[in-house]
Short mmCIF file of C-alpha atoms in Angstrom, two decimals:
data_model
loop_
_atom_site.label_atom_id
_atom_site.label_comp_id
_atom_site.label_asym_id
_atom_site.label_seq_id
_atom_site.Cartn_x
_atom_site.Cartn_y
_atom_site.Cartn_z
CA MET A 1 39.25 7.14 45.02
CA ARG A 2 36.94 7.30 41.97
CA LEU A 3 34.88 4.33 41.10
CA TYR A 4 34.75 5.05 37.39
CA SER A 5 37.00 7.72 35.23
CA LEU A 6 35.80 7.22 31.85
CA PRO A 7 32.28 7.45 30.64
CA GLN A 8 32.67 4.16 28.62
CA GLU A 9 33.09 2.40 31.85
CA ILE A 10 29.75 3.53 32.83
CA GLU A 11 28.09 2.51 29.49
CA VAL A 12 29.67 -1.26 29.87
CA TRP A 13 29.01 -1.76 33.41
CA TYR A 14 25.44 -0.27 33.60
CA LEU A 15 23.71 1.20 30.27
CA ILE A 16 24.34 -1.84 28.16
CA PRO A 17 23.18 -4.26 30.65
CA ALA A 18 20.09 -1.83 31.25
CA MET A 19 19.69 -1.74 27.39
CA ARG A 20 20.09 -5.62 27.41
CA ARG A 21 17.41 -5.96 30.30
CA GLU A 22 14.89 -4.06 28.04
CA LEU A 23 15.72 -5.99 25.18
CA ALA A 24 15.14 -9.09 26.71
CA ARG A 25 11.71 -8.09 28.31
CA LEU A 26 10.69 -7.12 24.40
CA LEU A 27 11.85 -9.89 22.90
CA THR A 28 10.19 -12.41 25.24
CA GLN A 29 7.24 -10.78 26.82
CA LYS A 30 6.14 -8.42 23.52
CA HIS A 31 7.62 -10.50 20.97
CA GLY A 32 6.90 -14.22 22.57
CA LEU A 33 10.63 -15.55 22.02
CA SER A 34 11.78 -18.18 24.63
CA TYR A 35 14.55 -17.40 26.63
CA GLU A 36 16.83 -19.60 24.87
CA LYS A 37 16.07 -17.55 21.49
CA ALA A 38 16.18 -14.18 23.06
CA GLY A 39 19.40 -15.28 24.31
CA GLU A 40 20.86 -16.22 20.99
CA VAL A 41 19.79 -12.93 19.47
CA LEU A 42 21.53 -11.21 22.25
CA GLY A 43 24.64 -13.11 22.56
CA ILE A 44 23.77 -13.80 25.94
CA SER A 45 22.70 -17.05 28.31
CA LYS A 46 18.96 -17.91 29.20
CA ALA A 47 19.70 -17.83 32.52
CA ALA A 48 20.94 -14.14 32.06
CA ILE A 49 17.50 -13.70 30.23
CA SER A 50 15.75 -14.79 33.24
CA GLN A 51 17.81 -12.67 35.42
CA TYR A 52 17.06 -9.57 33.72
CA ASN A 53 13.16 -10.66 33.62
CA LYS A 54 13.28 -10.83 37.20
CA ASN A 55 15.10 -7.62 37.73
CA LYS A 56 18.10 -9.29 39.12
CA ARG A 57 20.42 -7.73 36.70
CA ALA A 58 20.73 -3.93 35.70
CA SER A 59 17.91 -3.10 38.17
CA LYS A 60 19.92 0.19 39.26
CA VAL A 61 19.37 1.88 36.00
CA TYR A 62 16.27 3.45 34.52
CA LEU A 63 16.67 4.71 31.11
CA HIS A 64 14.75 7.65 29.78
CA SER A 65 11.64 7.41 27.94
CA ARG A 66 13.10 8.15 24.58
CA VAL A 67 15.55 5.53 24.99
CA LEU A 68 13.21 2.95 25.88
CA LYS A 69 11.06 4.11 22.69
CA GLU A 70 14.68 3.82 20.50
CA LEU A 71 14.84 0.10 21.90
CA GLU A 72 11.62 -0.99 21.04
CA ARG A 73 12.44 0.41 17.48
CA ALA A 74 15.77 -1.70 17.81
CA VAL A 75 13.91 -4.91 18.64
CA LYS A 76 11.89 -4.76 15.13
CA SER A 77 15.25 -4.56 13.14
CA ILE A 78 17.22 -6.87 14.89
CA GLY A 79 15.49 -10.09 13.79
CA LYS A 80 17.53 -12.90 14.73
CA ASP A 81 20.92 -11.34 13.74
CA LYS A 82 23.38 -11.06 16.70
CA GLU A 83 25.57 -8.65 14.75
CA ARG A 84 22.58 -6.61 13.92
CA THR A 85 21.94 -6.57 17.80
CA VAL A 86 25.41 -5.18 18.45
CA ARG A 87 24.86 -2.23 15.80
CA GLU A 88 21.79 -1.38 17.45
CA ILE A 89 22.78 -1.24 20.99
CA LEU A 90 25.86 0.98 19.54
CA ARG A 91 23.02 3.03 17.47
CA VAL A 92 21.14 3.50 20.82
CA LEU A 93 24.20 4.50 22.95
CA LYS A 94 25.16 7.12 20.18
CA PHE A 95 21.30 8.60 20.18
CA MET A 96 21.61 8.81 24.11
CA ARG A 97 24.94 10.59 23.89
CA ASP A 98 23.76 12.99 20.94
CA LYS A 99 20.51 13.99 22.51
CA LYS A 100 21.92 14.24 25.94
CA LEU A 101 19.53 12.04 27.61
CA PRO A 102 19.83 11.38 31.15
CA PHE A 103 19.59 8.11 32.98
CA GLU A 104 18.36 7.41 36.35
CA PHE A 105 20.53 5.51 38.81
CA CYS A 106 19.87 4.26 42.16
CA GLN A 107 16.48 5.18 42.32
CA GLY A 108 14.74 4.86 46.07
CA GLY A 109 17.95 5.04 47.79
CA ARG A 110 18.52 1.36 47.80
CA HIS A 111 22.00 1.46 46.78
CA ASN A 112 25.14 3.11 48.02
CA HIS A 113 24.82 6.92 47.60
CA LYS A 114 28.03 8.10 47.10
CA ASP A 115 28.61 5.36 44.42
CA CYS A 116 25.63 6.54 42.65
CA LYS A 117 26.16 10.08 42.66
CA GLU A 118 29.97 9.40 41.38
CA VAL A 119 28.42 7.26 38.31
CA ILE A 120 26.18 10.18 37.33
CA VAL A 121 28.67 12.86 37.76
CA THR A 122 31.14 11.21 35.92
CA TYR A 123 29.20 10.15 32.90
CA GLU A 124 27.36 13.83 32.73
CA LYS A 125 30.74 15.26 32.80
CA TYR A 126 31.53 13.91 29.26
CA TRP A 127 28.33 13.17 27.76
CA GLY A 128 25.75 15.48 29.53
#
């Protein structure tokens, strides 16, 4: 049985949380926002920010270095506008698709190999 049949499911379950993880880190560690303020900007709780910073959420996905640079660029334009945050995440997802940038999933064999492989194969079949 297929775990995911649409690449958009993979984006929702894995890529968007990984992008939020990086945005949370950038906002709190590089830009000095409190967890509460970063949560407001990203539209999530301060507890979620804490979990992202402690690698307890979205820890299976490793984004391409070009995607990370785009997220750094996104942070500069987000400011304190949640709507801008959504537009920037969508922009970075589109950038990733348009450039056919891969992501790594389940590095180091810490997770169920079959599920890991299926996620990558499904995503690359449509966007890769």
